PDB file of C-alpha atoms and ligand atoms in Angstrom:
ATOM      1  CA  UNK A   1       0.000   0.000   0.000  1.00  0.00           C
ATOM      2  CA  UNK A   2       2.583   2.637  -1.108  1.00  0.00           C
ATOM      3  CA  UNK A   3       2.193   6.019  -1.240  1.00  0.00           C
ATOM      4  CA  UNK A   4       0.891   7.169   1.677  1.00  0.00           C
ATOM      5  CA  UNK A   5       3.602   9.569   2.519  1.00  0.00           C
ATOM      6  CA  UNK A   6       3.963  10.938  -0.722  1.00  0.00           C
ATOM      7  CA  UNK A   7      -0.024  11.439  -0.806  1.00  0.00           C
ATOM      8  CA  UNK A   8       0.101  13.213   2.330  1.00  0.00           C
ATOM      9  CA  UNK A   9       3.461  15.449   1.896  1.00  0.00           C
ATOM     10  CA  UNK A  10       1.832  16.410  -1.734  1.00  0.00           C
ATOM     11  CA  UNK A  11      -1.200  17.913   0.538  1.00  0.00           C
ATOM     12  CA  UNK A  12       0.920  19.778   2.813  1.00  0.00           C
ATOM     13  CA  UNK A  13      -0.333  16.940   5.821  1.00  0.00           C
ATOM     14  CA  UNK A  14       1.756  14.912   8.125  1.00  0.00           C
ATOM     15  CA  UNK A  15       2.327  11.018   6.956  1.00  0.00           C
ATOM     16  CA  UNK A  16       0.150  10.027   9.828  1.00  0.00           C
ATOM     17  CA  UNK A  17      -2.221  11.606   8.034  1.00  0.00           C
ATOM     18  CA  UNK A  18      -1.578   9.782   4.650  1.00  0.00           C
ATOM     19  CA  UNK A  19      -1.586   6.567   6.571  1.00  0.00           C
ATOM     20  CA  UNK A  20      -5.050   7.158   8.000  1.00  0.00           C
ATOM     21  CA  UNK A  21      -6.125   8.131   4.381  1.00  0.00           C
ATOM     22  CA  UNK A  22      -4.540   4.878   3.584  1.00  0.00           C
ATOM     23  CA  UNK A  23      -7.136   2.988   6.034  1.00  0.00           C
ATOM     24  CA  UNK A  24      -9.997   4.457   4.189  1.00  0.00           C
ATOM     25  CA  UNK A  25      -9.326   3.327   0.772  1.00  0.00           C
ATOM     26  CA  UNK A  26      -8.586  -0.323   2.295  1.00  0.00           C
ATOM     27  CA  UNK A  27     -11.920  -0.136   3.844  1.00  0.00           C
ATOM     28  CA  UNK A  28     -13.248   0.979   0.385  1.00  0.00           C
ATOM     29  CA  UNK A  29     -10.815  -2.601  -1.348  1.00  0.00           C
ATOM     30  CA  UNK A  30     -12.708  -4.501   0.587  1.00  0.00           C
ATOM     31  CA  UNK A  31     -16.270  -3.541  -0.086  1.00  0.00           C
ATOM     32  CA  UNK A  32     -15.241  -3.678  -3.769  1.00  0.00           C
ATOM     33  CA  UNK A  33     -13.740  -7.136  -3.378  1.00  0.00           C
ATOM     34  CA  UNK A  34     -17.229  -8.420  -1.569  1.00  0.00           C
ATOM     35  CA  UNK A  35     -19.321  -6.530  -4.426  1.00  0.00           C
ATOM     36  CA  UNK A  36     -16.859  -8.266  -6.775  1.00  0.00           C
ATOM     37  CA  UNK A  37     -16.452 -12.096  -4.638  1.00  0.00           C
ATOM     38  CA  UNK A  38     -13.031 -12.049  -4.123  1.00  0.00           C
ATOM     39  CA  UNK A  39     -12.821 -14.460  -1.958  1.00  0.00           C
ATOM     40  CA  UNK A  40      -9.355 -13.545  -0.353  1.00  0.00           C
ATOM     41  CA  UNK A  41      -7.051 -10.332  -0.147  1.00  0.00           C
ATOM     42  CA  UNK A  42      -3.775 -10.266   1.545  1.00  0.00           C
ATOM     43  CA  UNK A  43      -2.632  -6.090   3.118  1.00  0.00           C
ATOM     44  CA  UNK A  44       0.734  -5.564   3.886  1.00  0.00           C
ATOM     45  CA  UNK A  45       0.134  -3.350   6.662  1.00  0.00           C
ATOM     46  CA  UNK A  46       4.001  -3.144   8.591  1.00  0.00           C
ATOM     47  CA  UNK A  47       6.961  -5.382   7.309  1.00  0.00           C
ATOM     48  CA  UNK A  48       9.307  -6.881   9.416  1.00  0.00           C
ATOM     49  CA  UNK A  49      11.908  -4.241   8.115  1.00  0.00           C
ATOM     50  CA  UNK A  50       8.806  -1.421   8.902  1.00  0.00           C
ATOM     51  CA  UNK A  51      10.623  -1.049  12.446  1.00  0.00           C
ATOM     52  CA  UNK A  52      13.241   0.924  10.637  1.00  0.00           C
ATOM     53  CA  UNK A  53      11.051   3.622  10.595  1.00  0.00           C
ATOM     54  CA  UNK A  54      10.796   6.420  12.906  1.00  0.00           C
ATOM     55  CA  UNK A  55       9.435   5.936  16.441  1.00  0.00           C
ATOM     56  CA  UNK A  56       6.782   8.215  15.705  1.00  0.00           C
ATOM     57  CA  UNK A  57       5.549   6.901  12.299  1.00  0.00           C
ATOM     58  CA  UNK A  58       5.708   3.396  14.441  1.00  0.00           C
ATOM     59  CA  UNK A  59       3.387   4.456  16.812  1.00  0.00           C
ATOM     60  CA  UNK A  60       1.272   6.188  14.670  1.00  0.00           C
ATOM     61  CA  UNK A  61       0.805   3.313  12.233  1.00  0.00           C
ATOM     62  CA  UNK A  62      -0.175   0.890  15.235  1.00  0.00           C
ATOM     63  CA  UNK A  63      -2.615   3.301  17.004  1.00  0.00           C
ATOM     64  CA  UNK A  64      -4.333   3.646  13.284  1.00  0.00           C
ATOM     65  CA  UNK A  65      -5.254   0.059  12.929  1.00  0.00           C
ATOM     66  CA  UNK A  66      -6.411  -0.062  16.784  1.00  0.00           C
ATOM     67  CA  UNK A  67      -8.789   2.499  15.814  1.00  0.00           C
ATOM     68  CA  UNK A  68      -9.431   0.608  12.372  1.00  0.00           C
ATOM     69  CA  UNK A  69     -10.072  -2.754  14.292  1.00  0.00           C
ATOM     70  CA  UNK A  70     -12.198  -0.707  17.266  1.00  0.00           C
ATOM     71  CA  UNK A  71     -14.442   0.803  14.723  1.00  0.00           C
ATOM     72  CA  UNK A  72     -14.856  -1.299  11.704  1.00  0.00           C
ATOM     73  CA  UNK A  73     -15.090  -5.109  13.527  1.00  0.00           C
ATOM     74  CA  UNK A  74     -18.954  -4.839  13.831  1.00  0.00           C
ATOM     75  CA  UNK A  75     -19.321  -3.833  10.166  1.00  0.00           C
ATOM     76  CA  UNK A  76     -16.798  -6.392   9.303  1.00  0.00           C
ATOM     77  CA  UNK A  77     -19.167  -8.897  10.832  1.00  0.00           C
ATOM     78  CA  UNK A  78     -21.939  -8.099   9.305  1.00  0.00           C
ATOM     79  CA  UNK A  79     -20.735  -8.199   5.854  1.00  0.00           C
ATOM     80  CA  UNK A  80     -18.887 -11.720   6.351  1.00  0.00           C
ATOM     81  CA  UNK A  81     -15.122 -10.522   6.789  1.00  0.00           C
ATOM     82  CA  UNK A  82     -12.835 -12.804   8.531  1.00  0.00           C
ATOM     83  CA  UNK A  83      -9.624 -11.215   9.448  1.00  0.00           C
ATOM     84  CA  UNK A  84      -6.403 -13.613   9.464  1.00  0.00           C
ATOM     85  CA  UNK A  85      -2.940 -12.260  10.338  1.00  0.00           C
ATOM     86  CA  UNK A  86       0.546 -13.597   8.911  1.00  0.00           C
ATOM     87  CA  UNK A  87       3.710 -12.225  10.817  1.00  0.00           C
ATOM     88  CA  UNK A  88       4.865 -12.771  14.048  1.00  0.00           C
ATOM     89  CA  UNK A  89       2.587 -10.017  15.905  1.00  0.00           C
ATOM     90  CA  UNK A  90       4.082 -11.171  19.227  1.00  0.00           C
ATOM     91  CA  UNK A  91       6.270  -7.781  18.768  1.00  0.00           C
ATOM     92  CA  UNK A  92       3.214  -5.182  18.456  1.00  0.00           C
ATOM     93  CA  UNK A  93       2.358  -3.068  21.163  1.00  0.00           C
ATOM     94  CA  UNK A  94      -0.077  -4.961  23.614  1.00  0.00           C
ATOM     95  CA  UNK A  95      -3.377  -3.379  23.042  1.00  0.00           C
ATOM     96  CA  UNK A  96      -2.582  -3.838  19.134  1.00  0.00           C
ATOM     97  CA  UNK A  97      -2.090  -7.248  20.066  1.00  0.00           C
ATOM     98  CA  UNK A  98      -5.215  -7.813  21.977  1.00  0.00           C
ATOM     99  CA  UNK A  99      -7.432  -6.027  19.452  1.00  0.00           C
ATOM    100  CA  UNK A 100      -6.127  -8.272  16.469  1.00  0.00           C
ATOM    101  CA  UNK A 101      -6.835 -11.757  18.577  1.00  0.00           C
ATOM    102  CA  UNK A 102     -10.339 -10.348  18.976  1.00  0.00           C
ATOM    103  CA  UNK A 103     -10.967  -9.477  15.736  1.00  0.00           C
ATOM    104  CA  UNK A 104      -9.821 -12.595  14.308  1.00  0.00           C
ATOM    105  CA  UNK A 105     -11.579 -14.304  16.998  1.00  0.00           C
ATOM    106  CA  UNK A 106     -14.762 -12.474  16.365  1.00  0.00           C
ATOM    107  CA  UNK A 107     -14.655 -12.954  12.600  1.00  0.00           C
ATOM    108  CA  UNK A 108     -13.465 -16.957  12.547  1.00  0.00           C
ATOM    109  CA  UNK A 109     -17.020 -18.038  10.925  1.00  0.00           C
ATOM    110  CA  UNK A 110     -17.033 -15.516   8.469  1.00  0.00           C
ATOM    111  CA  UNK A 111     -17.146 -16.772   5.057  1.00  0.00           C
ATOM    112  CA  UNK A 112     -17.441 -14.305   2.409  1.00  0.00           C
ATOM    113  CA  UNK A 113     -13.933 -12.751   2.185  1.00  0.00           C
ATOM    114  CA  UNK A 114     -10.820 -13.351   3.978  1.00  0.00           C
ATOM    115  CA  UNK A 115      -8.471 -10.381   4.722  1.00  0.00           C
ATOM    116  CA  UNK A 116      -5.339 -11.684   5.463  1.00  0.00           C
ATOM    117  CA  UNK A 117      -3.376  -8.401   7.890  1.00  0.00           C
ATOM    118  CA  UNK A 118       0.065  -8.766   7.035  1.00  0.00           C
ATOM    119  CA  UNK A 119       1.756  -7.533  10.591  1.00  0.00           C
ATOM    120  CA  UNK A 120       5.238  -7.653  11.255  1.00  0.00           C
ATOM    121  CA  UNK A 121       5.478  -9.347   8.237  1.00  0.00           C
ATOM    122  CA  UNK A 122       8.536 -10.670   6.033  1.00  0.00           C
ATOM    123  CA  UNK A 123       8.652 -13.517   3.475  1.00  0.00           C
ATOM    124  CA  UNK A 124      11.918 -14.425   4.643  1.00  0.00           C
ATOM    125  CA  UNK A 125      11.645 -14.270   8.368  1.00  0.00           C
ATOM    126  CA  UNK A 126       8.265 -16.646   7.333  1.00  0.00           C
ATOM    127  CA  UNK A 127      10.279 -19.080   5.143  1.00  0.00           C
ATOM    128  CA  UNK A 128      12.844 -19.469   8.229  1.00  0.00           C
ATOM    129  CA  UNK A 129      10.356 -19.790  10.755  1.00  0.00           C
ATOM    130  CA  UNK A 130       8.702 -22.724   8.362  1.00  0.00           C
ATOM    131  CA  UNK A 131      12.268 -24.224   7.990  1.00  0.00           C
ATOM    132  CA  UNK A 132      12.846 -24.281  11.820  1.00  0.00           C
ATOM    133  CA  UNK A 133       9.612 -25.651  12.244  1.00  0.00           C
ATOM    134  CA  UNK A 134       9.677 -28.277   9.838  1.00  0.00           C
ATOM    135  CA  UNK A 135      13.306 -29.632  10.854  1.00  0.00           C
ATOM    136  CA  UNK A 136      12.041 -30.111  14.565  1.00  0.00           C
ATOM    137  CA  UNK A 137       9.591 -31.845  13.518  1.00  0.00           C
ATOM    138  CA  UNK A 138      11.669 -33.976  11.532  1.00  0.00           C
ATOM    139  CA  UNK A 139      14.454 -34.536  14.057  1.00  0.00           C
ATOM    140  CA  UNK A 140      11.520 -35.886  16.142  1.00  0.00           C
ATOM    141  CA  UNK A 141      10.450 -38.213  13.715  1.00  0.00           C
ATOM    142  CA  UNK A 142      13.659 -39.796  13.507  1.00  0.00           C
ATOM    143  CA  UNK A 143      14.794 -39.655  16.587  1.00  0.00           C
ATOM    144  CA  UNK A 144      11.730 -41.691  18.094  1.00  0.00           C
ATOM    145  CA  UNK A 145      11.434 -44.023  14.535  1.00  0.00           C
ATOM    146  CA  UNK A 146      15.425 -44.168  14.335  1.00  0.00           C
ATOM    147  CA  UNK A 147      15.003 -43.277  10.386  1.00  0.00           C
ATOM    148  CA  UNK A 148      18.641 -43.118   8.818  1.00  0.00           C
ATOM    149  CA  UNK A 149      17.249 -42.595   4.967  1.00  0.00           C
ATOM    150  CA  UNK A 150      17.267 -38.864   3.268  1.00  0.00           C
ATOM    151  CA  UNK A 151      14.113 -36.139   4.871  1.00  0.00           C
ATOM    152  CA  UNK A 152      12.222 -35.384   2.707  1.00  0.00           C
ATOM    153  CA  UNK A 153       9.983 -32.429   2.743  1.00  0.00           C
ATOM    154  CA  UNK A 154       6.671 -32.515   0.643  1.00  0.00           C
ATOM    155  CA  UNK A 155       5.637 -28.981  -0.761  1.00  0.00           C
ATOM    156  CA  UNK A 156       2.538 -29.591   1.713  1.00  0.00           C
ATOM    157  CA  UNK A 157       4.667 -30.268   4.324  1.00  0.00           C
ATOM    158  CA  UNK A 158       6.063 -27.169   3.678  1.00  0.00           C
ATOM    159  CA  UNK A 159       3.285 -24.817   3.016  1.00  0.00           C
ATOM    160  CA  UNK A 160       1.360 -26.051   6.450  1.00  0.00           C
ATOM    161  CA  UNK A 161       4.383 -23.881   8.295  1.00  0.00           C
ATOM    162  CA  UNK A 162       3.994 -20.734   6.537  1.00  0.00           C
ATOM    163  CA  UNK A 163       1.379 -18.061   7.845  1.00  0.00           C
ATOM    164  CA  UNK A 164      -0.781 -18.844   4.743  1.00  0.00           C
ATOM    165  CA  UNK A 165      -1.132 -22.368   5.196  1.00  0.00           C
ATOM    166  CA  UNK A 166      -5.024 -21.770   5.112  1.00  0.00           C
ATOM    167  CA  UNK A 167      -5.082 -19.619   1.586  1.00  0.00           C
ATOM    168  CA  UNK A 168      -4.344 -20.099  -1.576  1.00  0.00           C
ATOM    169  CA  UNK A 169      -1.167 -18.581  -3.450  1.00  0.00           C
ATOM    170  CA  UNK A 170      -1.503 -14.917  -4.817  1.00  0.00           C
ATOM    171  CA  UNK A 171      -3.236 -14.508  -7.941  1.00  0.00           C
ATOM    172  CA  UNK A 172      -2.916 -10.768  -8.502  1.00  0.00           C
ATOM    173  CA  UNK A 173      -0.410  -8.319  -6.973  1.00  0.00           C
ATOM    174  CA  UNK A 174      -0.715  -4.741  -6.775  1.00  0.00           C
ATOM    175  CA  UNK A 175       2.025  -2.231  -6.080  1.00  0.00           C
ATOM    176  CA  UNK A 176       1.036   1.143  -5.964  1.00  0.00           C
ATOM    177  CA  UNK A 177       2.786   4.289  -6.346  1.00  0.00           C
ATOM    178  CA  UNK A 178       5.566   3.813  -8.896  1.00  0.00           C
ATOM    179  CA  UNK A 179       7.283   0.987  -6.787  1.00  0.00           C
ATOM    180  CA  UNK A 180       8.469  -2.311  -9.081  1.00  0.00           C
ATOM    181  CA  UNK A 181       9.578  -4.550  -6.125  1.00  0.00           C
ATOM    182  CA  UNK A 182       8.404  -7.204  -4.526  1.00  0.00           C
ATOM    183  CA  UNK A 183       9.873  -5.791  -0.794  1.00  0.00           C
ATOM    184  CA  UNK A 184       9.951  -9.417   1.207  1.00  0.00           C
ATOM    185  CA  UNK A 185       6.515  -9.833   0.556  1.00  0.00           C
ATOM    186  CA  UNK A 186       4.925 -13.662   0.028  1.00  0.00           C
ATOM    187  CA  UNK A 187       7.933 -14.808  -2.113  1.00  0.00           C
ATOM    188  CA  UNK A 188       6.580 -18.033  -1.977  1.00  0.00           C
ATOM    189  CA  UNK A 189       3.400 -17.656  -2.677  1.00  0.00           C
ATOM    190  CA  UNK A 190       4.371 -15.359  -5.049  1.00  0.00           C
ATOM    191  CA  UNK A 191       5.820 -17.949  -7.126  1.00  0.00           C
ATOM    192  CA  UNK A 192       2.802 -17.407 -10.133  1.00  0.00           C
ATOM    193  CA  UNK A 193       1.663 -14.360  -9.068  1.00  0.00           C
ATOM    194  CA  UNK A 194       0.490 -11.716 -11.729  1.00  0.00           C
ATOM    195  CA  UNK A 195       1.891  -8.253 -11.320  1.00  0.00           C
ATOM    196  CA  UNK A 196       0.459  -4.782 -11.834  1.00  0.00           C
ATOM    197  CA  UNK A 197       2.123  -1.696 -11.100  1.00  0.00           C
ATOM    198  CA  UNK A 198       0.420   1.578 -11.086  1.00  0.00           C
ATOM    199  CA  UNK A 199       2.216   4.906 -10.395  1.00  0.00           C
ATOM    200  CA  UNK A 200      -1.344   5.709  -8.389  1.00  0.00           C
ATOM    201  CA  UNK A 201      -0.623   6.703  -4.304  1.00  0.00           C
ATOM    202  CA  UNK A 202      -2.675   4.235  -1.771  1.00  0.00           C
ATOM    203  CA  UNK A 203      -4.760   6.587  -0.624  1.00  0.00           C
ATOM    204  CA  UNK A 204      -6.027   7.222  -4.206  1.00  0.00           C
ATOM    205  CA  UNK A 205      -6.566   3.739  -5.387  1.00  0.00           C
ATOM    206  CA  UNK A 206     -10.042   3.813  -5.333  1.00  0.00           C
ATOM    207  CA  UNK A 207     -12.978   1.593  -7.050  1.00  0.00           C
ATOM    208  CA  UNK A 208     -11.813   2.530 -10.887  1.00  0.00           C
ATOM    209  CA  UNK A 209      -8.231   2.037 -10.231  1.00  0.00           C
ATOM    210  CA  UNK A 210      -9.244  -1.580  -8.431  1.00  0.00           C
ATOM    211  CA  UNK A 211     -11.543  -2.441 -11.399  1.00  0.00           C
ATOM    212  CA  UNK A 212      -8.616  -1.208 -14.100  1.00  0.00           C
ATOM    213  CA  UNK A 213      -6.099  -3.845 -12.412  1.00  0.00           C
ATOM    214  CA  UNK A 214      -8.582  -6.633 -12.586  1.00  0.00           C
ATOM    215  CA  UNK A 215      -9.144  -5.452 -16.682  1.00  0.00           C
ATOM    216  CA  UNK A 216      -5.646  -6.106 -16.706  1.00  0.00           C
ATOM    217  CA  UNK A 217      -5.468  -8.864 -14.922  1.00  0.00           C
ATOM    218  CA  UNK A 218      -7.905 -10.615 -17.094  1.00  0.00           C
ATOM    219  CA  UNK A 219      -5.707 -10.162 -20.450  1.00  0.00           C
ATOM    220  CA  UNK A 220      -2.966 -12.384 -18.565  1.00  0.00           C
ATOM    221  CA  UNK A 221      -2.710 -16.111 -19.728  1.00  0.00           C
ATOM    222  CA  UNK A 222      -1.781 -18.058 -17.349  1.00  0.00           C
ATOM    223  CA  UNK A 223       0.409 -21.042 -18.025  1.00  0.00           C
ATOM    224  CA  UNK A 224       2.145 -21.976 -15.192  1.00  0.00           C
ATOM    225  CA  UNK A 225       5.392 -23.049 -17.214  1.00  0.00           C
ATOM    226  CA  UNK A 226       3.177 -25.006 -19.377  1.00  0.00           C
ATOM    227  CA  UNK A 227       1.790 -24.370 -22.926  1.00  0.00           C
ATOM    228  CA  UNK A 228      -1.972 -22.245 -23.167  1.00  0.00           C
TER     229      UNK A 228
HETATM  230  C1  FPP B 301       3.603   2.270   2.724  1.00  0.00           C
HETATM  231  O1  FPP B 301       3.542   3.638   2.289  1.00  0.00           O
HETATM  232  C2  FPP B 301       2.567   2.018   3.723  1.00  0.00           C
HETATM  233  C3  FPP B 301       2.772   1.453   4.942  1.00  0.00           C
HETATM  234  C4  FPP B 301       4.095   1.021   5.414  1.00  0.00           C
HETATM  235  C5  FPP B 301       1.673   1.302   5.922  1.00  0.00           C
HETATM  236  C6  FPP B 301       0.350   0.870   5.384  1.00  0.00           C
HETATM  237  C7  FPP B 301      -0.662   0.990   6.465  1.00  0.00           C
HETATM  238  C8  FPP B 301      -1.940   1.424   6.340  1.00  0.00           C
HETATM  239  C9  FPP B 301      -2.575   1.780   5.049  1.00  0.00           C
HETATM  240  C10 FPP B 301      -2.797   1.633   7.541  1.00  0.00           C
HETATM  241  C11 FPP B 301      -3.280   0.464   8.345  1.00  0.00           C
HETATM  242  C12 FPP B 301      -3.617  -0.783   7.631  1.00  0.00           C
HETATM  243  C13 FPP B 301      -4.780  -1.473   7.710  1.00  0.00           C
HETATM  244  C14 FPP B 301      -4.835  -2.841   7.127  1.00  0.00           C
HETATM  245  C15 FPP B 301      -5.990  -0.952   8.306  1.00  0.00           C
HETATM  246  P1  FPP B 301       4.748   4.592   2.607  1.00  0.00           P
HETATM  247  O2  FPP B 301       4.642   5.075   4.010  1.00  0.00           O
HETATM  248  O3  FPP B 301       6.021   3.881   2.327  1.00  0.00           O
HETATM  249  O4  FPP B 301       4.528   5.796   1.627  1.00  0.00           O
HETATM  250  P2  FPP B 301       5.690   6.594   0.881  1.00  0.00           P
HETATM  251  O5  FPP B 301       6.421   5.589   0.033  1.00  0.00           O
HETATM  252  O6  FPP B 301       4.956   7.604   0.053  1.00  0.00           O
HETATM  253  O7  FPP B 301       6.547   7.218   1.929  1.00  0.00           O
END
């Protein structure tokens, strides 16, 4: 969701400010996506590398999505949202914390649209943590079955230890605001991922600018390394 800085400094407003403008237009995604039945969207809300950041910007970031979670949940009920997090959010301020198990809690049975709250986030840091988990629970294996033959690790094995084990890989990725990178975001599920870039800030990417990346979107053939 870039942009938000430059959207705000443009306007003569702090980034805070850009950020909170930021909130509205995902607010606005998602009722697109449920008009449209998207059945899952993925936010990357703070990367792991986000704590580089100034204090300030930090704080203010958090503080906008405990007011996003303590005034949108209800509404996100009623229209069938369930909120999912990937990253480790162990390392967000307490009441952030809190707030996010609720709303996850809260919004378990939804089933129209899942927004998965990328929080703390970094495809690396997730691909270790799936590595570490995957080799203890190897080593146990063969330590209690004495196996002496080659591990093996299926690619389900594999994607049950990453933070999206419950969703499936990304079909469409936005980047807004003139950036071309992928930033440490879902590498792996990334793998087949169609990209469109738009030189459009976050807090502008409204309905028209959604609709013209799914246009796009639908010109792509897909052939996964195979023949259309
Ligand atoms: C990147 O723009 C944006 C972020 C690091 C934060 C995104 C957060 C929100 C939109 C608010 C909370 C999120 C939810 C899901 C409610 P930037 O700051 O790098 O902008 P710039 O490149 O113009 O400086």
């Amino acid at each position: 969701m870039d942009g938000n800085g430059r959207w705000a400094q443009k306007k003569g407003l702090s980034r805070i400010e850009g950020h909170r403008k930021g909130t509205e237009a995902v607010i606005n995604l998602l009722d697109t996506s449920l008009k449209l039945k998207i059945p899952f969207i993925s936010l990357y809300a703070f990367s792991t590398e986000n704590w580089r950041r100034p204090k300030i910007e930090i704080t203010g970031l958090f503080n906008l999505l405990n007011e996003f979670i303590t005034n949108e949940l209800a509404d996100m009920k009623k229209k069938g949202v369930k909120i999912m997090v990937s990253g480790d959010i162990s390392k967000l301020p307490q009441k952030t914390k809190n707030l996010i198990i609720e709303a996850v809690d809260e919004t378990k049975k939804q089933k129209n649209i899942t927004a998965n709250l990328c929080l703390n986030y970094g495809a690396r840091d997730e691909i270790h943590r799936a590595c570490e988990t995957i080799l203890s629970q190897k080593l146990e294996k063969i330590s209690t079955l004495h196996i002496k033959k080659k591990i093996k690790i299926s690619e389900k094995e594999f994607r049950n230890c990453l933070y999206t084990k419950n969703i499936p890989d990304v079909d469409l990725l936005i980047r807004t605001a003139g950036e071309k990178r992928l930033s440490n975001f879902l590498l792996y599920q990334c793998a087949y991922a169609e990209f469109y870039f738009t030189d459009v800030t976050w807090p502008d990417f409204n309905e028209e600018e959604f609709y013209n990346s799914i246009i796009d979107f639908q010109s792509r053939t897909r052939k996964y390394g195979g023949l259309a």
